Amino acid sequence: MEQIRTNRKVRVAGVGLHPFGRFRNKDISTMAREAVVESLRDAGIAWNRVQVGYFGHVYYEGMSIGERVLSPLGLTGIPIVNVENACSSGSTALWQAFWMINAGLYDVALVFGAEKVPSGPVTVTGADSPDRLIGGDHMMAGYALRMKRYITETGASEASIAQVAVKNRQHASMNPYAHRNEMYSLEEVLKSRVIADPLTLFQCCPTSEGAAAVVICADDVIDSLGVSRENSPEILASVLTSGDYNGNGSDHSAFSPYRTEPAALKAYEMANISPEDVDLIQVHDAATIGELQQLESLHIFNKGEAWIATEEGRTSLSGDRPTNTDGGLLAMGHPFGASGIRMIHETVLQLRKQAGARQIENAQIGVSQCSGAGDVTTVHILKA
Amino acid sequence: MCMSIEKIVSVDPTRFKLNPDNTNDFRLTGFHCCACDIFVFGAATNCQKCTDGNVIPVDFSGDGVLYSYTLIKVPPAGWTGTTPYVLAEGELLEGPHVLAELVDTNPEELFIGMPLKVSYAVDESGKQAVAVYKWKLSD
């Protein structure tokens, strides 16, 4: 079904975030609920005004986990939907909520996501999959395969790609919610232990625990909710795509990571903006190479040139294309169900001018792009 | 191999078949779409490109070139082979890409575009001996 724009505007009224990291003595429900309560408080919307809830998560924590997260807040009988779409689970939950409001079924939705990702290399298939014996199911190995192609086809050096990790750690040093906010030099990044050559440990996102939540609502009910329109950025576009046929079945080419480009072009069309209009970018930097490829697929930079822009500092907080301003997956960490919503959280803070030391000047339009296994891509565009 | 061939199963019969009467007779397998003339590696009920259901099973040549590769030093859960190991993405002559371990090689000497051929090894780590397809450099 083609995604179309209707005339009903949707806004992000509130955001909440539980810190990302390791919280051995805290269960997923408690983390998620804290993010939810913060988002409701931030919006100034009472829980019993929420009409539908979407919960993004991946790892099995028992059935109907979203319902268990919310039940201590009071049983209101609203539909609560549990959403699994790999690393894009949180942003997929937002996509579903956005279109439900846009279509007129609901006025107020809660989108929340949480995860406790196990330590060690991330695999996509089940434990009895033949791919475990074949040795090909290794998320960072997939990024390493792409990195080899990118280096070969663009002339980028390993050091130029590793700069992404240095930059995102710098951003995270100003973010107390980040899993890793200590800074590293380029040499330290390159000399950290090899995971899948040429990717080193500090070029791979940590597997993390954490939670995020946003409350979204229709613009036409915002006054009756008593919510500040000024503090509620509009969602100009919400696009979700899954894998399309790409000729040779490779996800590891230099220029087509996770098919982001079709989703991005559709989102720009829906928002009626061009890539040049974007002030602020969050992309799926599960590995350093991922940030470069996603920026090119979003048409922020020409193909094969994002590594040059990174070397020139254009993607840092003071650059003209600030990217992953909260530290991204590389420093925030990656609790799958929460990551896509965490990107929206950061975008909203920036557009409200509430990002503190990380604040970008005059940010008006922000893009958030999140990828997931199954060649899933989500792209959201927000406007102050 | 100390086990009789009859007791060895394919790691995935939709992708790889081994002749029980001849250990030198093995093939990567997939499908060919008669409508748009593309090949698919592994299981398919319909064409990946045009969705046409008129697809026929094929055995691939087993020849390809090295599309990309990585030396994995931290293996995923379930990996029973040695570590580190080279994971290679080979492009079959017919088009599809296949991920598999590249064996009997020096990772320092690899480069994209090297000719490859399909091989296999028997994994005996579990209750059942399993033939797992591998890449090797062409002679």
Coordinates of C-alpha atoms in Angstrom, one line a residue:
Chain A
M1 CA 0.0 0.0 0.0
E2 CA 1.4 3.4 -1.0
Q3 CA 2.0 5.8 1.9
I4 CA 0.2 9.0 1.3
R5 CA -0.1 12.2 3.1
T6 CA -3.4 13.4 4.5
N7 CA -4.2 16.8 5.8
R8 CA -4.1 15.8 9.5
K9 CA -0.9 17.0 11.1
V10 CA 0.7 14.9 13.8
R11 CA 3.0 16.3 16.5
V12 CA 5.4 14.9 19.1
A13 CA 4.0 16.2 22.4
G14 CA 6.3 14.5 24.9
V15 CA 9.5 12.5 25.1
G16 CA 11.1 10.3 27.7
L17 CA 14.3 8.4 28.0
H18 CA 15.7 5.8 30.4
P19 CA 19.5 5.9 30.3
F20 CA 21.2 3.3 28.0
G21 CA 23.7 1.0 29.5
R22 CA 23.7 -2.1 31.7
F23 CA 21.2 -2.4 34.5
R24 CA 21.4 -5.9 35.9
N25 CA 19.0 -5.4 38.7
K26 CA 16.3 -3.6 36.8
D27 CA 13.7 -5.4 34.7
I28 CA 12.7 -4.3 31.2
S29 CA 9.2 -3.3 32.4
T30 CA 10.5 -0.9 35.0
M31 CA 12.9 0.7 32.5
A32 CA 10.1 1.1 29.9
R33 CA 7.6 2.4 32.4
E34 CA 10.1 5.1 33.6
A35 CA 10.5 6.3 30.0
V36 CA 6.7 6.3 29.5
V37 CA 6.0 8.3 32.7
E38 CA 8.6 10.8 31.7
S39 CA 7.1 11.2 28.2
L40 CA 3.6 11.7 29.6
R41 CA 4.9 14.2 32.2
D42 CA 6.9 16.0 29.4
A43 CA 3.7 16.3 27.3
G44 CA 1.5 17.2 30.2
I45 CA -0.9 14.5 29.1
A46 CA -2.6 12.2 31.6
W47 CA -2.3 8.5 31.0
N48 CA -6.0 8.1 30.7
R49 CA -6.0 10.5 27.7
V50 CA -3.9 8.1 25.7
Q51 CA -6.0 6.1 23.2
V52 CA -3.5 3.6 21.8
G53 CA -0.1 2.2 22.6
Y54 CA 2.7 0.6 20.5
F55 CA 5.6 -1.1 22.1
G56 CA 8.8 -1.9 20.2
H57 CA 11.0 -4.8 21.4
V58 CA 12.8 -7.8 20.0
Y59 CA 14.0 -10.3 22.6
Y60 CA 11.4 -12.5 24.2
E61 CA 10.5 -11.3 27.7
G62 CA 7.2 -13.2 28.0
M63 CA 4.0 -12.6 26.2
S64 CA 2.3 -9.2 25.9
I65 CA 5.2 -7.3 27.5
G66 CA 3.8 -4.0 26.5
E67 CA 0.6 -4.6 28.5
R68 CA 2.7 -5.6 31.5
V69 CA 4.7 -2.4 31.2
L70 CA 1.6 -0.2 31.3
S71 CA -0.7 -2.0 33.6
P72 CA 0.6 -0.4 36.8
L73 CA -0.4 2.9 35.4
G74 CA -4.0 1.8 35.4
L75 CA -6.1 -0.4 33.1
T76 CA -7.8 1.8 30.6
G77 CA -8.7 -0.9 28.0
I78 CA -7.0 0.8 25.1
P79 CA -5.4 -1.3 22.3
I80 CA -1.8 -2.0 23.1
V81 CA 0.3 -3.5 20.3
N82 CA 3.6 -5.3 20.6
V83 CA 5.9 -4.6 17.7
E84 CA 8.9 -6.6 16.5
N85 CA 10.8 -5.4 13.5
A86 CA 14.5 -6.1 14.5
C87 CA 16.5 -3.0 15.1
S88 CA 13.7 -0.9 13.7
S89 CA 11.1 -2.1 16.1
G90 CA 10.8 1.3 18.0
S91 CA 10.6 3.3 14.8
T92 CA 8.2 0.9 13.3
A93 CA 6.0 1.3 16.4
L94 CA 6.1 5.1 15.7
W95 CA 5.2 4.6 12.1
Q96 CA 2.2 2.6 13.1
A97 CA 1.0 5.1 15.6
F98 CA 1.6 8.0 13.2
W99 CA -0.6 6.6 10.5
M100 CA -3.3 5.6 12.9
I101 CA -3.6 9.2 14.0
N102 CA -3.1 10.6 10.5
A103 CA -5.9 8.3 9.3
G104 CA -8.2 9.6 12.0
L105 CA -8.6 6.5 14.1
Y106 CA -7.1 8.0 17.2
D107 CA -6.0 11.4 18.5
V108 CA -3.3 10.5 21.1
A109 CA -0.8 7.6 21.0
L110 CA 2.0 6.4 23.2
V111 CA 5.0 4.9 21.4
F112 CA 7.5 3.2 23.6
G113 CA 10.4 0.7 23.3
A114 CA 12.8 -1.1 25.5
E115 CA 15.3 -3.9 25.4
K116 CA 17.9 -5.9 27.3
V117 CA 20.2 -7.1 24.6
P118 CA 22.5 -10.0 25.5
S119 CA 26.2 -9.4 25.4
G120 CA 28.3 -10.7 22.4
P121 CA 27.9 -10.7 18.6
V122 CA 24.4 -10.1 17.5
T123 CA 22.8 -12.8 15.4
V124 CA 19.6 -12.5 13.4
T125 CA 18.5 -16.2 13.0
G126 CA 17.2 -18.7 15.5
A127 CA 19.6 -20.9 17.4
D128 CA 18.9 -23.9 15.1
S129 CA 19.4 -22.0 11.9
P130 CA 21.9 -23.5 9.4
D131 CA 23.4 -20.1 9.2
R132 CA 25.0 -20.7 12.6
L133 CA 27.0 -23.6 11.2
I134 CA 27.7 -21.8 8.0
G135 CA 29.1 -18.8 10.0
G136 CA 27.4 -16.0 8.1
D137 CA 25.0 -14.8 10.7
H138 CA 27.1 -12.1 12.4
M139 CA 25.8 -8.5 12.3
M140 CA 29.1 -6.8 12.5
A141 CA 30.6 -9.1 9.9
G142 CA 27.9 -7.8 7.6
Y143 CA 29.1 -4.3 8.2
A144 CA 32.7 -5.4 7.7
L145 CA 31.8 -6.8 4.3
R146 CA 30.3 -3.5 3.3
M147 CA 33.3 -1.6 4.7
K148 CA 35.6 -3.6 2.4
R149 CA 33.5 -2.7 -0.6
Y150 CA 33.3 0.9 0.4
I151 CA 37.0 1.2 0.9
T152 CA 37.6 -0.5 -2.4
E153 CA 35.2 1.6 -4.4
T154 CA 35.7 5.1 -2.8
G155 CA 39.4 5.1 -1.7
A156 CA 38.4 5.8 1.9
S157 CA 41.0 4.7 4.5
E158 CA 40.2 2.7 7.6
A159 CA 41.2 5.7 9.7
S160 CA 38.8 8.0 7.9
I161 CA 35.9 5.7 8.6
A162 CA 37.0 5.3 12.2
Q163 CA 36.7 9.0 12.6
V164 CA 32.9 8.4 12.9
A165 CA 33.5 6.7 16.3
V166 CA 35.7 9.5 17.6
K167 CA 33.1 12.1 16.6
N168 CA 30.1 10.2 18.1
R169 CA 32.0 9.6 21.4
Q170 CA 32.7 13.3 21.5
H171 CA 29.0 14.0 21.2
A172 CA 28.1 11.4 23.8
S173 CA 30.6 13.0 26.3
M174 CA 27.9 15.7 26.7
N175 CA 25.1 13.2 27.2
P176 CA 24.6 11.5 30.6
Y177 CA 22.1 9.1 29.1
A178 CA 24.8 7.4 26.9
H179 CA 26.1 3.9 27.5
R180 CA 29.6 5.0 26.5
N181 CA 30.5 8.6 27.1
E182 CA 34.2 8.4 27.6
M183 CA 36.1 9.9 24.6
Y184 CA 38.7 8.0 22.5
S185 CA 41.4 9.1 20.2
L186 CA 41.5 7.9 16.6
E187 CA 44.5 5.7 17.5
E188 CA 42.6 4.1 20.4
V189 CA 39.7 3.4 18.1
L190 CA 41.9 1.8 15.5
K191 CA 43.9 -0.2 18.0
S192 CA 40.9 -1.6 20.0
R193 CA 40.5 -5.3 19.4
V194 CA 39.3 -6.6 16.0
I195 CA 35.8 -7.9 15.9
A196 CA 35.5 -8.6 12.2
D197 CA 38.3 -7.1 10.2
P198 CA 38.5 -4.1 9.5
L199 CA 35.9 -3.3 12.2
T200 CA 37.4 -2.8 15.6
L201 CA 35.5 -3.0 18.9
F202 CA 35.1 0.8 19.3
Q203 CA 33.7 1.0 15.8
C204 CA 30.8 -1.3 16.8
C205 CA 27.9 -0.2 18.8
P206 CA 27.6 -1.6 22.3
T207 CA 24.7 -4.0 22.9
S208 CA 22.7 -2.3 25.6
E209 CA 19.7 -2.0 27.8
G210 CA 17.5 1.0 27.9
A211 CA 14.1 2.4 27.1
A212 CA 12.5 5.4 25.2
A213 CA 9.0 6.8 24.8
V214 CA 7.2 9.5 22.9
V215 CA 3.6 10.7 23.0
I216 CA 2.2 11.9 19.7
C217 CA -1.1 13.6 19.0
A218 CA -3.1 15.1 16.3
D219 CA -2.5 18.9 15.8
D220 CA -6.3 19.5 15.7
V221 CA -6.7 18.3 19.3
I222 CA -3.6 19.8 20.8
D223 CA -5.3 22.8 22.3
S224 CA -8.0 20.7 23.9
L225 CA -5.2 18.6 25.5
G226 CA -3.5 21.7 26.9
V227 CA -0.3 20.8 25.1
S228 CA 2.1 23.5 23.9
R229 CA 2.2 23.5 20.1
E230 CA 5.5 25.4 20.2
N231 CA 7.1 22.5 22.1
S232 CA 5.6 19.8 19.9
P233 CA 7.5 19.3 16.6
E234 CA 5.4 18.2 13.6
I235 CA 6.1 14.8 12.0
L236 CA 6.3 15.8 8.4
A237 CA 7.0 12.3 7.1
S238 CA 6.9 8.7 8.4
V239 CA 8.0 6.0 6.0
L240 CA 8.7 2.3 6.4
T241 CA 10.1 -0.1 3.8
S242 CA 11.3 -3.7 3.8
G243 CA 13.7 -5.4 1.4
D244 CA 13.1 -5.1 -2.3
Y245 CA 14.8 -7.1 -5.0
N246 CA 18.2 -5.5 -5.7
G247 CA 19.6 -7.6 -8.5
N248 CA 22.2 -9.8 -6.9
G249 CA 20.9 -10.4 -3.4
S250 CA 23.8 -8.6 -1.6
D251 CA 23.2 -6.3 1.4
H252 CA 26.9 -5.6 1.5
S253 CA 27.5 -3.3 -1.5
A254 CA 29.2 0.0 -1.0
F255 CA 26.1 2.1 -1.7
S256 CA 22.9 0.3 -0.9
P257 CA 22.8 -0.4 2.8
Y258 CA 19.4 -1.7 3.8
R259 CA 17.7 0.0 0.9
T260 CA 17.5 3.4 2.7
E261 CA 17.4 5.4 -0.5
P262 CA 13.9 4.5 -1.6
A263 CA 12.5 5.2 1.9
A264 CA 14.4 8.5 2.1
L265 CA 13.2 9.7 -1.3
K266 CA 9.6 8.9 -0.3
A267 CA 10.0 10.7 3.0
Y268 CA 11.4 13.9 1.3
E269 CA 8.5 13.8 -1.1
M270 CA 6.0 13.4 1.7
A271 CA 7.6 16.2 3.7
N272 CA 7.9 18.4 0.6
I273 CA 11.5 19.2 1.4
S274 CA 14.9 18.4 -0.2
P275 CA 18.0 16.9 1.6
E276 CA 19.5 20.4 1.5
D277 CA 16.8 21.6 3.9
V278 CA 17.8 19.2 6.7
D279 CA 19.6 20.8 9.7
L280 CA 20.0 17.7 11.9
I281 CA 20.5 14.0 11.2
Q282 CA 20.2 10.8 13.3
V283 CA 21.2 7.7 11.4
H284 CA 21.6 4.0 12.1
D285 CA 25.3 3.9 13.0
A286 CA 25.5 0.3 14.4
A287 CA 29.0 0.4 13.0
T288 CA 31.1 3.4 11.8
I289 CA 30.6 2.4 8.1
G290 CA 26.9 2.4 8.6
E291 CA 26.8 6.2 9.4
L292 CA 28.6 7.0 6.2
Q293 CA 26.5 4.8 4.0
Q294 CA 23.2 6.0 5.5
L295 CA 24.2 9.6 5.1
E296 CA 24.9 9.0 1.4
S297 CA 21.7 7.0 1.0
L298 CA 19.8 9.9 2.6
H299 CA 21.4 12.2 -0.1
I300 CA 23.0 14.3 2.6
F301 CA 26.3 13.7 0.8
N302 CA 27.1 12.4 -2.6
K303 CA 27.9 8.7 -2.9
G304 CA 31.4 7.9 -1.8
E305 CA 31.9 11.3 -0.1
A306 CA 30.6 11.0 3.4
W307 CA 34.0 9.9 4.7
I308 CA 35.5 13.1 3.3
A309 CA 32.8 15.2 4.9
T310 CA 33.4 13.4 8.2
E311 CA 37.2 14.2 8.0
E312 CA 36.3 17.8 7.4
G313 CA 34.2 17.9 10.5
R314 CA 30.9 18.6 8.7
T315 CA 29.0 15.9 10.7
S316 CA 30.1 17.2 14.1
L317 CA 28.0 19.4 16.3
S318 CA 29.7 22.5 14.8
G319 CA 29.5 21.3 11.2
D320 CA 26.9 22.1 8.6
R321 CA 25.5 18.5 8.7
P322 CA 25.5 17.6 12.4
T323 CA 24.9 13.8 12.7
N324 CA 24.1 11.6 15.6
T325 CA 24.2 14.5 17.9
D326 CA 23.5 12.5 21.1
G327 CA 26.3 10.0 20.3
G328 CA 24.3 7.7 18.0
L329 CA 24.2 3.9 18.4
L330 CA 28.0 3.9 18.6
A331 CA 28.0 5.7 22.0
M332 CA 24.4 5.7 23.2
G333 CA 24.4 1.9 22.7
H334 CA 21.7 -0.1 21.0
P335 CA 18.7 -1.5 22.9
F336 CA 16.9 -2.5 19.7
G337 CA 13.4 -1.7 20.7
A338 CA 14.3 1.7 22.0
S339 CA 16.9 3.0 19.5
G340 CA 14.5 4.3 16.9
I341 CA 12.5 6.2 19.5
R342 CA 15.7 7.5 21.1
M343 CA 16.5 9.1 17.8
I344 CA 13.2 10.9 17.9
H345 CA 13.9 11.9 21.5
E346 CA 17.1 13.6 20.5
T347 CA 15.6 15.3 17.5
V348 CA 12.8 16.7 19.6
L349 CA 15.2 18.1 22.2
Q350 CA 17.2 19.7 19.4
L351 CA 14.2 21.2 17.7
R352 CA 12.9 22.5 21.0
K353 CA 16.4 23.9 21.8
Q354 CA 16.6 21.8 25.0
A355 CA 19.7 19.8 24.0
G356 CA 22.0 21.7 26.4
A357 CA 25.7 21.5 25.5
R358 CA 24.8 19.5 22.4
Q359 CA 22.5 22.1 21.1
I360 CA 22.7 22.9 17.3
E361 CA 22.0 26.4 16.3
N362 CA 18.9 27.2 14.4
A363 CA 17.8 23.6 13.9
Q364 CA 14.4 23.6 12.2
I365 CA 14.3 20.2 10.4
G366 CA 15.6 16.9 11.6
V367 CA 15.8 13.5 9.9
S368 CA 15.9 10.2 11.8
Q369 CA 16.8 7.0 9.9
C370 CA 16.7 3.5 11.5
S371 CA 17.5 0.2 9.9
G372 CA 16.8 -3.4 10.8
A373 CA 17.3 -7.0 9.7
G374 CA 14.9 -7.9 6.9
D375 CA 16.2 -4.8 5.0
V376 CA 13.8 -2.7 7.0
T377 CA 14.3 1.0 6.9
T378 CA 12.3 3.8 8.6
V379 CA 12.7 7.5 7.9
H380 CA 11.0 10.2 10.0
I381 CA 11.3 13.9 9.3
L382 CA 10.4 16.4 12.1
K383 CA 10.0 20.1 11.9
A384 CA 10.2 22.6 14.8
Chain B
M1 CA 36.0 -38.2 6.9
C2 CA 35.6 -41.2 9.1
M3 CA 31.9 -41.4 8.8
S4 CA 30.0 -43.1 6.0
I5 CA 28.5 -40.7 3.5
E6 CA 25.0 -42.1 4.1
K7 CA 25.0 -40.6 7.6
I8 CA 26.0 -37.1 6.5
V9 CA 23.2 -34.6 6.0
S10 CA 23.3 -31.3 4.2
V11 CA 23.4 -28.2 6.4
D12 CA 20.4 -27.0 4.4
P13 CA 19.0 -29.2 1.6
T14 CA 17.4 -26.1 0.0
R15 CA 20.9 -24.6 -0.6
F16 CA 23.3 -27.5 -0.8
K17 CA 23.0 -31.1 -1.9
L18 CA 25.5 -33.9 -1.6
N19 CA 25.4 -37.1 -3.7
P20 CA 25.2 -40.0 -1.2
D21 CA 27.1 -42.3 -3.7
N22 CA 29.9 -39.8 -4.5
T23 CA 31.5 -37.4 -2.0
N24 CA 32.9 -35.4 -5.0
D25 CA 29.5 -34.7 -6.3
F26 CA 28.0 -31.7 -4.5
R27 CA 26.1 -28.6 -5.6
L28 CA 24.8 -25.3 -4.5
T29 CA 21.1 -25.2 -5.4
G30 CA 18.4 -22.8 -6.1
F31 CA 15.8 -21.7 -8.6
H32 CA 15.6 -20.1 -12.0
C33 CA 12.8 -17.8 -13.0
C34 CA 11.6 -18.6 -16.5
A35 CA 9.8 -15.3 -16.8
C36 CA 12.6 -12.8 -16.1
D37 CA 15.7 -15.1 -16.3
I38 CA 17.2 -14.5 -12.9
F39 CA 18.5 -17.1 -10.4
V40 CA 17.8 -17.4 -6.7
F41 CA 20.1 -19.2 -4.2
G42 CA 18.2 -21.4 -1.8
A43 CA 14.6 -21.9 -1.2
A44 CA 12.0 -20.0 -3.3
T45 CA 8.5 -20.7 -4.3
N46 CA 8.3 -17.6 -6.5
C47 CA 10.7 -15.3 -8.3
Q48 CA 12.3 -12.7 -6.0
K49 CA 12.1 -10.1 -8.8
C50 CA 8.8 -10.6 -10.6
T51 CA 7.0 -12.9 -8.1
D52 CA 6.1 -15.3 -10.9
G53 CA 5.5 -18.8 -9.7
N54 CA 7.0 -20.4 -12.7
V55 CA 10.4 -21.2 -11.2
I56 CA 12.4 -24.4 -11.7
P57 CA 15.1 -26.0 -9.5
V58 CA 18.7 -25.6 -10.7
D59 CA 22.1 -26.7 -9.6
F60 CA 24.7 -23.9 -9.7
S61 CA 28.0 -24.2 -11.4
G62 CA 29.8 -23.6 -8.1
D63 CA 32.2 -21.1 -9.6
G64 CA 32.2 -17.5 -8.5
V65 CA 34.3 -14.5 -7.6
L66 CA 35.1 -12.9 -4.2
Y67 CA 32.7 -10.0 -3.7
S68 CA 33.8 -9.1 -0.2
Y69 CA 35.4 -10.8 2.9
T70 CA 36.2 -10.3 6.5
L71 CA 38.4 -12.1 9.0
I72 CA 36.1 -12.7 12.0
K73 CA 37.9 -12.8 15.3
V74 CA 34.9 -12.8 17.6
P75 CA 32.6 -15.5 16.3
P76 CA 28.8 -15.6 16.8
A77 CA 27.0 -18.0 19.0
G78 CA 26.7 -21.4 17.4
W79 CA 29.9 -21.3 15.4
T80 CA 31.6 -24.6 15.8
G81 CA 34.6 -24.0 13.5
T82 CA 38.0 -22.6 14.3
T83 CA 38.5 -18.9 15.2
P84 CA 39.5 -16.6 13.6
Y85 CA 37.9 -17.5 10.3
V86 CA 37.4 -15.8 6.9
L87 CA 33.8 -15.1 6.0
A88 CA 33.5 -14.6 2.3
E89 CA 30.7 -13.3 0.1
G90 CA 31.1 -15.0 -3.3
E91 CA 29.2 -14.0 -6.4
L92 CA 28.2 -17.1 -8.3
L93 CA 28.6 -16.9 -12.1
E94 CA 24.8 -17.2 -12.3
G95 CA 24.5 -14.0 -10.2
P96 CA 23.4 -14.9 -6.6
H97 CA 25.6 -14.0 -3.7
V98 CA 26.6 -16.7 -1.2
L99 CA 28.0 -16.2 2.3
A100 CA 30.3 -19.0 3.5
E101 CA 33.6 -19.6 5.2
L102 CA 36.6 -19.3 2.9
V103 CA 38.9 -22.2 3.8
D104 CA 42.5 -23.0 3.1
T105 CA 43.6 -19.4 2.6
N106 CA 45.8 -16.7 3.9
P107 CA 43.7 -13.7 4.7
E108 CA 46.6 -11.4 4.0
E109 CA 46.7 -12.4 0.4
L110 CA 43.0 -12.0 -0.5
F111 CA 41.6 -9.4 -2.8
I112 CA 38.2 -8.6 -4.2
G113 CA 37.6 -10.3 -7.5
M114 CA 39.6 -13.5 -6.9
P115 CA 38.0 -16.6 -8.5
L116 CA 36.3 -19.0 -6.1
K117 CA 34.8 -22.4 -6.2
V118 CA 32.4 -24.1 -3.8
S119 CA 33.6 -26.9 -1.5
Y120 CA 32.3 -28.4 1.7
A121 CA 33.5 -29.7 5.0
V122 CA 31.8 -32.1 7.4
D123 CA 30.9 -30.7 10.8
E124 CA 30.9 -33.4 13.5
S125 CA 30.4 -31.2 16.5
G126 CA 26.8 -32.4 17.0
K127 CA 24.9 -35.7 17.1
Q128 CA 24.6 -35.6 13.3
A129 CA 27.5 -35.2 10.8
V130 CA 26.6 -32.2 8.7
A131 CA 28.0 -31.2 5.3
V132 CA 28.6 -27.5 5.4
Y133 CA 29.3 -25.6 2.1
K134 CA 32.5 -23.6 2.0
W135 CA 34.3 -21.3 -0.5
K136 CA 37.8 -22.1 -1.7
L137 CA 40.1 -20.2 -4.0
S138 CA 40.1 -21.6 -7.5
D139 CA 43.3 -23.4 -8.5

